Coordinates of C-alpha atoms and ligand atoms in Angstrom, one line a residue:
M25 CA 210.3 8.4 23.5
Q26 CA 212.3 9.9 26.9
S27 CA 210.1 11.1 29.4
L28 CA 213.4 13.8 29.6
D29 CA 212.3 16.1 27.0
H30 CA 208.3 16.0 27.1
N31 CA 206.0 18.8 26.9
I32 CA 203.7 17.8 29.1
R33 CA 201.7 20.7 30.7
F34 CA 198.5 20.2 32.9
F35 CA 195.9 22.9 34.1
N36 CA 196.7 22.4 37.8
T37 CA 193.7 22.9 40.2
L38 CA 195.8 24.5 42.7
T39 CA 196.9 27.5 41.1
R40 CA 194.5 27.7 38.5
K41 CA 197.4 27.5 35.3
K42 CA 198.6 25.0 33.3
E43 CA 202.1 24.0 34.4
K44 CA 204.7 22.2 32.8
F45 CA 204.5 18.5 34.7
I46 CA 208.0 18.1 36.7
P47 CA 207.4 15.0 38.2
I48 CA 209.4 14.3 41.9
E49 CA 211.4 11.4 40.5
Q50 CA 212.6 11.7 37.2
G51 CA 211.0 9.0 34.4
K52 CA 208.2 8.5 37.6
V53 CA 204.8 9.3 38.3
K54 CA 202.7 9.3 41.0
M55 CA 199.1 9.3 41.2
Y56 CA 196.1 9.2 43.3
T57 CA 192.9 8.7 41.9
C58 CA 189.6 8.6 44.0
G59 CA 187.9 5.5 43.4
L60 CA 184.3 4.5 43.8
T61 CA 181.7 4.2 46.5
V62 CA 180.8 0.9 46.6
W63 CA 177.2 1.0 47.6
D64 CA 176.1 0.8 43.7
Y65 CA 176.5 0.1 40.6
G66 CA 178.7 2.7 39.1
H67 CA 176.9 5.2 36.6
I68 CA 178.8 6.7 33.5
G69 CA 179.7 10.0 35.1
N70 CA 181.7 8.2 37.4
F71 CA 183.4 6.4 34.2
R72 CA 184.2 9.9 32.5
T73 CA 186.5 10.2 34.9
F74 CA 188.0 7.2 35.6
M75 CA 188.0 7.6 31.5
F76 CA 190.1 10.6 31.5
E77 CA 192.2 9.0 34.1
D78 CA 193.1 5.8 31.8
L79 CA 193.2 8.7 29.4
L80 CA 195.6 10.5 31.7
R81 CA 197.8 7.4 32.4
R82 CA 198.3 6.3 29.1
W83 CA 199.4 9.4 27.6
L84 CA 202.2 9.5 30.6
E85 CA 202.8 6.1 29.3
F86 CA 203.1 7.0 25.9
R87 CA 205.9 9.7 26.4
G88 CA 208.0 7.2 28.4
F89 CA 206.8 7.4 31.9
E90 CA 206.7 5.2 35.0
V91 CA 203.2 5.3 36.3
T92 CA 202.4 4.4 39.7
Q93 CA 198.6 4.5 40.0
I94 CA 196.5 3.9 42.9
M95 CA 192.6 4.0 43.1
N96 CA 191.2 3.4 46.3
I97 CA 187.5 1.6 47.4
T98 CA 185.2 3.4 49.8
D99 CA 184.4 0.4 51.4
V100 CA 183.1 2.2 54.5
D101 CA 181.2 5.9 54.5
D102 CA 178.1 7.2 55.3
R103 CA 176.2 6.0 52.2
T104 CA 177.8 2.5 52.6
V105 CA 177.0 1.8 55.7
A106 CA 173.5 3.2 55.3
A107 CA 172.6 0.9 52.3
S108 CA 173.9 -1.4 54.5
R109 CA 171.5 -0.4 57.2
K110 CA 168.7 -0.7 54.9
T111 CA 169.2 -3.5 53.1
G112 CA 169.9 -5.7 57.0
I113 CA 172.8 -6.9 54.9
L114 CA 177.0 -7.1 56.6
L115 CA 179.2 -4.2 54.8
K116 CA 181.4 -6.1 53.7
D117 CA 178.4 -8.2 51.9
C118 CA 176.5 -5.1 51.0
T119 CA 179.5 -3.5 48.8
K120 CA 180.9 -7.0 47.7
P121 CA 178.5 -7.2 44.7
Y122 CA 179.7 -3.6 43.6
I123 CA 183.2 -4.1 44.5
D124 CA 183.1 -7.5 41.7
A125 CA 180.7 -5.5 39.1
F126 CA 183.0 -2.8 39.3
F127 CA 186.3 -4.3 38.5
E128 CA 184.1 -5.7 35.8
D129 CA 183.1 -2.6 34.4
L130 CA 187.0 -1.8 34.3
V131 CA 187.8 -4.6 32.0
T132 CA 184.2 -3.7 29.5
L133 CA 185.5 -0.4 29.3
N134 CA 189.1 -1.8 28.7
I135 CA 190.6 0.3 31.2
E136 CA 194.4 0.2 32.2
K137 CA 194.5 -1.5 35.9
A138 CA 196.1 0.3 38.6
E139 CA 198.9 -1.2 40.5
H140 CA 197.0 -1.1 43.8
Y141 CA 193.1 -0.8 44.8
P142 CA 193.5 0.2 48.7
R143 CA 189.9 -0.5 50.3
A144 CA 189.6 1.8 53.1
T145 CA 188.2 -0.9 55.5
A146 CA 191.7 -2.8 55.4
H147 CA 193.6 0.4 56.3
V148 CA 191.8 1.3 60.0
P149 CA 194.8 1.3 61.2
E150 CA 196.9 3.6 59.2
M151 CA 193.5 6.0 59.4
V152 CA 193.5 6.1 63.0
A153 CA 197.3 6.4 63.3
L154 CA 197.0 10.0 61.3
I155 CA 194.2 11.4 63.2
E156 CA 196.2 10.9 66.5
K157 CA 199.2 12.7 65.3
L158 CA 196.7 15.5 64.2
M159 CA 195.2 15.6 67.6
Q160 CA 199.0 15.2 68.5
K161 CA 199.7 18.7 66.6
G162 CA 196.5 20.3 67.7
Y163 CA 194.7 20.3 64.7
A164 CA 191.8 17.8 65.9
Y165 CA 189.9 18.1 69.3
V166 CA 187.3 15.0 70.5
S167 CA 183.3 16.3 70.5
E168 CA 180.9 16.0 73.3
D169 CA 179.5 12.7 71.7
K170 CA 183.4 11.3 71.4
S171 CA 183.8 11.9 68.0
I172 CA 186.9 13.7 66.6
Y173 CA 186.8 16.5 64.5
Y174 CA 189.4 18.5 62.3
D175 CA 189.7 22.1 63.7
I176 CA 190.0 24.0 60.1
S177 CA 190.9 27.3 62.1
K178 CA 194.0 25.7 62.7
F179 CA 195.2 25.3 59.3
T180 CA 195.8 29.0 57.8
D181 CA 196.0 27.6 54.3
Y182 CA 192.1 26.0 54.6
G183 CA 190.1 26.6 51.0
K184 CA 193.3 26.9 48.9
L185 CA 192.0 24.3 46.4
S186 CA 188.5 25.7 46.3
K187 CA 189.3 29.1 46.9
F188 CA 188.1 30.0 50.6
K189 CA 187.9 33.1 51.7
I190 CA 188.8 32.2 55.7
E191 CA 186.0 35.3 56.6
D192 CA 183.5 32.8 54.8
L193 CA 184.4 29.9 56.9
Q194 CA 182.2 29.2 60.0
A195 CA 185.4 28.6 63.1
G196 CA 183.7 26.0 66.1
A197 CA 180.4 24.8 63.5
R198 CA 180.7 21.1 63.1
V199 CA 179.7 19.0 60.4
K200 CA 179.6 15.3 60.5
V201 CA 177.9 14.0 57.2
D202 CA 180.8 13.0 54.7
D203 CA 179.7 15.1 52.1
Y204 CA 178.5 19.1 52.3
E205 CA 178.5 21.9 50.3
K206 CA 180.4 24.5 50.3
A207 CA 178.7 27.2 52.2
E208 CA 178.6 24.7 55.3
A209 CA 182.8 24.5 55.4
R210 CA 183.1 23.9 59.1
D211 CA 185.4 21.6 60.7
F212 CA 184.5 18.1 59.5
A213 CA 185.0 14.8 61.2
L214 CA 188.0 12.6 60.9
W215 CA 187.1 9.5 63.7
K216 CA 182.9 8.9 63.9
A217 CA 182.0 7.4 67.4
W218 CA 180.2 5.1 67.0
A219 CA 176.2 5.6 67.6
P220 CA 173.1 3.4 67.4
E221 CA 172.5 4.0 63.1
D222 CA 175.8 2.6 62.6
G223 CA 174.6 -0.8 62.9
D224 CA 177.4 -3.4 64.0
V225 CA 179.3 -1.5 61.2
Y226 CA 182.7 0.0 64.2
W227 CA 186.3 -0.5 64.9
E228 CA 187.5 -0.8 68.9
T229 CA 190.4 1.2 68.3
P230 CA 192.9 3.2 70.8
I231 CA 190.5 6.8 69.6
G232 CA 187.5 5.1 71.0
K233 CA 184.4 3.2 69.5
G234 CA 183.8 4.2 65.6
R235 CA 184.4 4.7 62.3
P236 CA 186.3 6.7 59.9
G237 CA 185.2 10.2 58.4
W238 CA 185.4 9.2 54.5
H239 CA 188.3 11.7 53.6
I240 CA 190.9 10.8 56.3
E241 CA 190.6 7.7 54.0
C242 CA 191.9 9.0 51.1
S243 CA 194.9 10.8 52.7
A244 CA 195.7 7.6 54.9
M245 CA 195.8 5.3 52.0
S246 CA 197.7 8.0 49.3
I247 CA 200.1 8.3 52.5
K248 CA 200.4 4.4 52.8
Y249 CA 201.5 4.2 49.1
L250 CA 202.9 7.1 47.5
G251 CA 204.3 8.8 50.3
E252 CA 203.7 12.5 51.9
T253 CA 204.4 14.0 48.8
F254 CA 203.2 13.0 45.5
D255 CA 203.4 14.0 41.8
I256 CA 199.1 14.2 40.8
H257 CA 195.6 14.0 42.5
T258 CA 192.8 13.3 40.0
G259 CA 188.7 13.1 40.8
G260 CA 185.3 14.3 39.6
V261 CA 185.2 18.1 39.6
D262 CA 182.4 17.7 42.5
N263 CA 185.6 15.6 44.7
M264 CA 187.4 19.1 44.9
F265 CA 184.8 20.6 47.3
P266 CA 184.9 19.2 51.1
H267 CA 186.9 16.0 49.9
H268 CA 189.6 17.0 47.8
E269 CA 190.2 20.5 50.2
N270 CA 190.0 18.3 53.8
E271 CA 192.7 15.6 52.2
I272 CA 194.9 18.2 52.2
A273 CA 194.1 20.3 55.4
Q274 CA 194.6 16.7 56.7
S275 CA 197.2 15.2 54.9
E276 CA 199.4 19.0 55.1
A277 CA 199.1 19.2 58.6
A278 CA 200.0 15.8 60.0
T279 CA 203.4 15.8 57.5
G280 CA 204.4 19.4 57.3
K281 CA 204.6 18.4 53.7
K282 CA 203.1 20.3 50.5
F283 CA 200.7 16.7 49.2
V284 CA 200.4 17.2 45.7
N285 CA 202.1 19.0 43.3
Y286 CA 199.5 18.8 39.9
W287 CA 195.6 17.9 40.9
L288 CA 193.5 17.4 38.3
H289 CA 189.7 17.6 38.5
S290 CA 187.1 16.5 35.1
E291 CA 184.5 18.4 34.7
H292 CA 180.5 16.9 35.1
L293 CA 178.6 14.9 33.0
L294 CA 174.7 15.4 31.6
V295 CA 172.7 13.0 30.1
E296 CA 171.0 14.7 27.0
G297 CA 171.5 18.2 27.8
K298 CA 170.2 17.6 31.4
R299 CA 171.7 16.5 34.7
M300 CA 171.8 13.0 35.7
G301 CA 170.0 11.4 38.2
K302 CA 167.6 8.4 38.9
R303 CA 165.0 10.5 39.5
F304 CA 164.8 12.0 36.1
G305 CA 164.9 9.0 34.3
N306 CA 168.1 9.2 32.3
Y307 CA 170.0 7.9 34.9
Y308 CA 172.7 5.0 33.4
T309 CA 175.4 2.0 34.8
V310 CA 177.8 0.7 32.0
R311 CA 175.7 -2.4 32.6
D312 CA 172.6 -0.4 31.5
L313 CA 174.3 1.0 28.2
T314 CA 175.4 -3.1 27.0
K315 CA 172.1 -4.2 28.0
L316 CA 170.7 -1.9 25.7
G317 CA 173.6 -3.4 23.5
H318 CA 175.7 -0.6 22.7
A319 CA 179.7 -2.2 21.8
P320 CA 181.7 -1.2 25.3
E321 CA 184.4 0.1 22.4
A322 CA 181.7 2.9 21.4
I323 CA 181.0 3.7 24.9
R324 CA 184.6 3.5 26.1
Y325 CA 185.1 6.0 23.1
L326 CA 183.0 8.7 23.3
L327 CA 183.8 8.7 27.2
L328 CA 187.3 10.0 26.2
S329 CA 186.6 11.9 23.6
T330 CA 185.2 15.1 25.1
H331 CA 188.3 16.8 27.0
Y332 CA 188.1 16.2 30.3
R333 CA 187.3 20.1 32.1
Q334 CA 184.6 20.6 29.3
Q335 CA 181.1 19.9 30.8
F336 CA 180.2 16.0 28.6
N337 CA 176.8 15.7 27.2
F338 CA 176.2 11.9 26.6
T339 CA 173.5 11.7 24.3
F340 CA 172.5 8.1 22.3
D341 CA 173.1 9.7 19.0
G342 CA 176.8 10.6 20.5
L343 CA 177.4 6.7 21.3
Q344 CA 176.0 6.4 17.4
A345 CA 178.3 8.4 16.3
A346 CA 181.6 6.9 18.6
K347 CA 180.8 3.6 16.8
N348 CA 181.3 5.2 13.5
A349 CA 184.1 6.7 14.4
I350 CA 185.9 3.2 15.6
E351 CA 184.5 1.4 12.5
R352 CA 186.5 4.3 10.6
L353 CA 189.1 3.3 12.1
R354 CA 188.9 0.4 12.2
N355 CA 188.7 0.2 8.1
F356 CA 191.0 2.0 7.7
A357 CA 193.1 -0.7 9.6
Y358 CA 192.3 -3.2 7.4
R359 CA 192.7 -1.6 4.6
L360 CA 196.7 -1.0 5.6
K361 CA 196.5 -5.1 5.8
D362 CA 195.7 -5.8 2.5
A363 CA 197.2 -2.3 0.5
N364 CA 200.1 -4.1 -2.1
S365 CA 200.7 -1.2 -4.7
A366 CA 204.1 -1.4 -6.6
G367 CA 204.2 2.7 -6.4
N368 CA 204.7 4.7 -3.1
S369 CA 204.1 7.9 -2.7
P370 CA 206.8 10.5 -1.1
E371 CA 203.4 12.0 0.9
L372 CA 203.3 9.2 3.4
K373 CA 206.2 10.4 5.2
A374 CA 205.3 13.9 5.8
L375 CA 201.8 12.8 6.3
M376 CA 203.0 10.7 9.4
D377 CA 205.4 12.9 10.5
R378 CA 202.7 15.4 11.2
V379 CA 200.4 13.1 12.4
K380 CA 202.9 12.1 15.2
K381 CA 203.6 15.6 16.0
E382 CA 200.6 17.3 16.2
F383 CA 198.8 14.3 18.6
G384 CA 201.6 13.8 20.1
D385 CA 201.2 18.4 20.8
A386 CA 197.9 18.2 21.3
M387 CA 198.0 15.6 23.7
D388 CA 200.7 17.0 25.8
D389 CA 198.7 20.7 25.6
D390 CA 196.5 19.5 28.7
L391 CA 195.0 16.3 27.5
N392 CA 193.3 18.5 24.5
I393 CA 192.4 14.6 23.3
N394 CA 189.4 17.1 20.7
A395 CA 191.9 18.1 18.9
A396 CA 194.3 15.0 19.2
L397 CA 191.2 13.0 17.2
A398 CA 191.1 16.2 14.7
W399 CA 194.3 15.3 13.4
L400 CA 194.2 11.9 14.2
F401 CA 191.0 11.2 11.3
E402 CA 192.7 13.8 8.6
F403 CA 195.5 11.4 8.8
V404 CA 193.3 8.4 8.3
R405 CA 191.9 10.5 5.4
E406 CA 194.6 11.6 3.5
A407 CA 196.1 8.4 3.6
N408 CA 193.0 6.2 2.4
N409 CA 193.6 9.2 -0.1
L410 CA 196.8 7.0 -0.3
L411 CA 195.4 3.8 -0.8
D412 CA 192.3 4.4 -3.4
A413 CA 195.1 5.9 -5.9
N414 CA 196.9 2.4 -5.4
K415 CA 200.4 4.7 -3.7
V416 CA 201.1 2.5 -0.6
S417 CA 203.3 -0.7 -0.4
K418 CA 203.1 -3.7 1.6
A419 CA 206.2 -1.6 3.3
A420 CA 204.5 1.7 4.3
A421 CA 201.4 0.4 5.0
E422 CA 202.9 -1.8 7.5
E423 CA 204.6 1.5 9.1
L424 CA 201.5 3.3 8.7
Y425 CA 199.3 -0.1 10.8
S426 CA 202.2 0.3 13.6
L427 CA 201.4 3.9 14.1
M428 CA 197.7 3.2 14.4
M429 CA 198.0 0.5 16.7
K430 CA 200.6 3.0 18.9
F431 CA 197.9 5.4 18.2
D432 CA 195.6 2.8 19.6
K433 CA 197.6 2.2 23.1
L434 CA 195.9 5.4 24.0
L435 CA 192.7 5.0 22.6
G436 CA 191.8 1.7 23.2
V437 CA 189.1 0.9 20.8
I438 CA 190.7 -0.8 17.6
G439 CA 192.2 -3.7 18.6
E440 CA 194.4 -5.8 16.4
V441 CA 193.0 -7.0 12.9
G442 CA 193.0 -10.6 12.3
E443 CA 192.7 -12.2 9.2
E444 CA 189.8 -12.3 7.8
Q445 CA 187.7 -15.3 7.8
K446 CA 185.4 -17.0 5.7
L447 CA 181.9 -15.6 4.9
P448 CA 178.7 -17.3 5.4
K449 CA 177.1 -19.1 3.0
E450 CA 174.1 -17.0 3.2
A451 CA 176.1 -13.3 3.3
E452 CA 178.2 -14.7 0.1
E453 CA 174.7 -14.5 -1.7
L454 CA 173.5 -11.7 -0.6
I455 CA 176.5 -9.9 -1.8
R456 CA 175.7 -11.6 -5.4
K457 CA 172.4 -9.8 -5.4
R458 CA 173.5 -7.1 -4.2
E459 CA 176.2 -6.8 -6.8
E460 CA 173.4 -7.3 -9.2
A461 CA 171.3 -4.6 -7.8
R462 CA 174.0 -2.2 -8.1
K463 CA 174.5 -3.1 -11.8
A464 CA 170.5 -2.4 -12.8
K465 CA 170.8 0.5 -10.7
N466 CA 168.7 -0.2 -8.1
W467 CA 170.4 1.5 -5.0
K468 CA 168.0 1.3 -2.9
A469 CA 167.4 -2.5 -3.0
A470 CA 171.7 -2.6 -2.6
D471 CA 171.0 -0.8 0.4
E472 CA 168.5 -2.7 1.8
I473 CA 170.5 -5.9 1.1
R474 CA 173.7 -3.7 3.0
Q475 CA 171.6 -3.0 6.0
Q476 CA 170.3 -7.1 6.1
L477 CA 174.0 -7.6 5.9
R478 CA 174.9 -5.3 8.6
A479 CA 172.3 -7.2 11.2
M480 CA 174.3 -10.3 10.5
G481 CA 177.3 -8.5 11.8
I482 CA 178.7 -8.0 8.4
I483 CA 180.2 -4.5 6.8
I484 CA 180.5 -3.9 2.9
E485 CA 182.8 -1.9 1.8
D486 CA 183.0 -0.7 -2.2
T487 CA 186.4 -0.2 -2.4
P488 CA 188.6 1.3 -6.2
Q489 CA 189.8 -2.3 -5.3
G490 CA 186.4 -3.5 -5.2
L491 CA 184.1 -4.6 -2.4
K492 CA 185.4 -5.2 0.4
W493 CA 183.7 -6.9 4.3
R494 CA 184.6 -8.2 7.6
S495 CA 182.5 -9.2 10.1
E496 CA 182.3 -6.5 13.0
K497 CA 183.5 -8.7 16.0
N498 CA 187.0 -8.3 14.6
Ligands
ZN1 ZN1 189.0 10.3 47.8

């Protein structure tokens, strides 16, 4: 598909409107996504955002765009420094296991790789240069303790992303911590002069001994890799203020240009209807869930299947439903591999045309995955009916299969379904017993055997063509 005639629209936080997506350079997209702060393992709330960004990236690619995505790693900020001090482990050794784990989790969840993962600690000179520029232009000043602050009263657009009224701002008041509430909007730290609690975390630079503030990191790294103006910046809604607001203030004051054209933010995650938190006992990382035996595809599917601007409620029932949904898609793919009817239904083509159009229209509409998935399952249901009625030829089934694989390039949960393997002996015996039970109309026994097979990782299905089975792993 060509990117020229696409009709993708995104809800832009900057304007609070859905807008047609027009990239700066035709056919190409440059996007920046705030990555993980590596003081701990990423939790499912973090990964909800990363999954939304993966879906965004994959959809743009589906529509033919070439995407350059930068995801930074925050390996120096208040939290990482505090973690390093608390454990007495050097900052770089303290963050390393979490960086490694983050990349493992990306693989686990089949998240497409970004083009670059710049680390804050490797870009301090760029941050210093940016701060120097802000000082030259009169947007920054040095405080008594030699820290450098951004003067928000100088930037008349301050608050344009999070919609502040200028009279709500406390000009001249300062905040040194990286993260703070909207009510505390004030001059924020670009550079934090070394203090004893920083221990051995500091850089000797032309602007003094110290470390960068969190916000300047993302301005410096995004400009370095994507240029002074780029297409899309994403993140969780909790990053909108102060982080993204401050990124705009820093970048636009320094360059005199618009920083980002489209800001996209994903909503919060709840767990079983409640706020997630370690102290509430409902805090999960990706690895917590896989350790509990949940399939990575099910976690992936669950995290991506709610529209990104809706609050997402993570539940274990939802995880089971995700597993079932994937099983339906895989079963369908397996049936297509086997289909070989003499006749062919004229309805098939119309069915395929419809799902292509409706699925595409839904995704173009600000990534409306809920609607897109509803169309996909409707399609699977109707195509299954045609399979039941022996109305799908081998050639048609191949076409259907490749369409499913195309959708799966976006969803990333089906995978190529392989050739069927041989059943283990004991499974063959169980299936024979189940057939006997069914003949005797002993449904309870038949169902128990199905569960036994399931426990062995073998899934069976009764179809009009007889019993089908497959291994859960495939
Ligand atoms: Zn950031």
